[in-house]
Short mmCIF file of C-alpha atoms in Angstrom, two decimals:
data_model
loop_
_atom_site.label_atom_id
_atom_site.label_comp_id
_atom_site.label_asym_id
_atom_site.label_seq_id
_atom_site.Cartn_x
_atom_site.Cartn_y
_atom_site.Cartn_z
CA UNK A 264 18.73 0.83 4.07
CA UNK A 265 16.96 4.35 3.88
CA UNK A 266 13.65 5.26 5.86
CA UNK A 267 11.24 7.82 5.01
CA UNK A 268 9.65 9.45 7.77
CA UNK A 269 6.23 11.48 7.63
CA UNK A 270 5.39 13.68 10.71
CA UNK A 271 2.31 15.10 10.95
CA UNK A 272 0.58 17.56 13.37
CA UNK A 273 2.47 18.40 17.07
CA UNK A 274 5.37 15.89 15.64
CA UNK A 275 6.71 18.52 13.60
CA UNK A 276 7.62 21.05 16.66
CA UNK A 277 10.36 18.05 17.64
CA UNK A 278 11.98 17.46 14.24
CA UNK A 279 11.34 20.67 12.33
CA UNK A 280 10.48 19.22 9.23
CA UNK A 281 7.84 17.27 7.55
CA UNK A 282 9.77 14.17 6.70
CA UNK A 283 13.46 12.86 7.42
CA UNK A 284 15.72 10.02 6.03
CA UNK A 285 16.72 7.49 8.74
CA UNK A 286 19.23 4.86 7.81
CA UNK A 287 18.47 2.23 10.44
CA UNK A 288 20.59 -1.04 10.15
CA UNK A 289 18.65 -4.25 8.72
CA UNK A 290 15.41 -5.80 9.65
CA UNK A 291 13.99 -3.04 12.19
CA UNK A 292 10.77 -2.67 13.38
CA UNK A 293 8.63 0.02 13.56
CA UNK A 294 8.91 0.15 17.46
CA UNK A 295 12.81 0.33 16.79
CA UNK A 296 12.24 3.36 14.54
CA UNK A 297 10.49 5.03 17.11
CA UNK A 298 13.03 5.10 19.20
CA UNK A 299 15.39 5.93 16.87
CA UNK A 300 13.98 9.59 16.42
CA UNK A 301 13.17 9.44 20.06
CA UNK A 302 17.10 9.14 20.50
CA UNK A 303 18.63 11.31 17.16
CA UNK A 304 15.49 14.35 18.11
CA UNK A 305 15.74 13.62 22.21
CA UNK A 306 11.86 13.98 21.56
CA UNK A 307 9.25 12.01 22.92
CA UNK A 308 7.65 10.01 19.84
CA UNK A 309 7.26 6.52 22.09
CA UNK A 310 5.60 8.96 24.97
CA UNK A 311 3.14 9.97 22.63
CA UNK A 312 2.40 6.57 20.59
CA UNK A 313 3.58 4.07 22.62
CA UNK A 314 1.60 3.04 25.74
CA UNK A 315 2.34 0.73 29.65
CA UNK A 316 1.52 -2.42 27.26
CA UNK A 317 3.43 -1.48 24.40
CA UNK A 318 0.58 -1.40 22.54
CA UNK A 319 0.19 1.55 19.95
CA UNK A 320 -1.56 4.32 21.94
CA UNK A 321 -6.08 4.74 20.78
CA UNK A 322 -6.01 7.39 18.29
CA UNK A 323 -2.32 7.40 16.95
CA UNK A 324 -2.17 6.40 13.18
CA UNK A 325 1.23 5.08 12.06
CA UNK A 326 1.40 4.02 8.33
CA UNK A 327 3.97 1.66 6.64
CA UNK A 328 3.44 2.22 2.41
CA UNK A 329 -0.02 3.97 3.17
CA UNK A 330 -1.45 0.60 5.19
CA UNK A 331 -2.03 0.73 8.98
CA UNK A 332 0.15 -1.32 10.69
CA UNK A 333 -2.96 -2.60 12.93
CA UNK A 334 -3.42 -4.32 9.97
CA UNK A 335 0.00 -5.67 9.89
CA UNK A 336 2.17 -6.56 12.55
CA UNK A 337 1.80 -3.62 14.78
CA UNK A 338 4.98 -2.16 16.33
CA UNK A 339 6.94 -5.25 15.01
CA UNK A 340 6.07 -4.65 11.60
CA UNK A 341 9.12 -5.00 9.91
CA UNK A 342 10.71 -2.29 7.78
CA UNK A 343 12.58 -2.56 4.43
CA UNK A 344 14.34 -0.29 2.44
CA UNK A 345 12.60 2.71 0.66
CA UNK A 346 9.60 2.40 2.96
CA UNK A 347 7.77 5.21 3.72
CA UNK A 348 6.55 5.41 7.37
CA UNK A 349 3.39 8.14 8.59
CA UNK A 350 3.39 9.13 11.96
CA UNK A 351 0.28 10.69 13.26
CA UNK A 352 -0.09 11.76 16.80
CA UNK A 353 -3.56 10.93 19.00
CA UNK A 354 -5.97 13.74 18.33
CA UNK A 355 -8.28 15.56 21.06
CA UNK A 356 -11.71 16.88 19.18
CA UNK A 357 -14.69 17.98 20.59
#
């Protein structure tokens, strides 16, 4: 099973790159995938997306196949082979 991985914005300084390949092992979720790179980058991806209620943190946009997986299942979405996961960090504007 092969994972793409998009990083956008301040997610880049942890990987260097715009995208990697993960190879997780069968039915994982998207939470599990976070911690994944959190693990293989020692970076702090579930810090920054992952809040106290393990809710996705306001402002964070993670995509599964271009759909937001508020409109899924969330963190336990499930991932599948070839799917193509976008992880954008909370923004500050102003």
């Amino acid at each position: 099973m092969a994972i793409k991985v998009k990083l956008y914005s301040l997610f880049r300084k942890y990987i260097d790159d715009r995208q990697v390949e993960l190879k997780p092992e069968e039915n994982k979720t998207v939470r599990d995938l976070i911690k994944t790179l959190d693990e293989k980058y020692d970076a702090v991806f579930s810090e920054k997306l992952i809040g106290e209620e393990e809710a996705i943190n306001p402002g964070a946009i993670i995509l599964v196949n271009g759909q937001n997986i508020h409109h899924l299942d969330k963190l336990d979405t499930k991932l599948k082979d070839g799917d193509i996961l976008a992880i954008f960090p909370p923004s500050a504007g102003g």
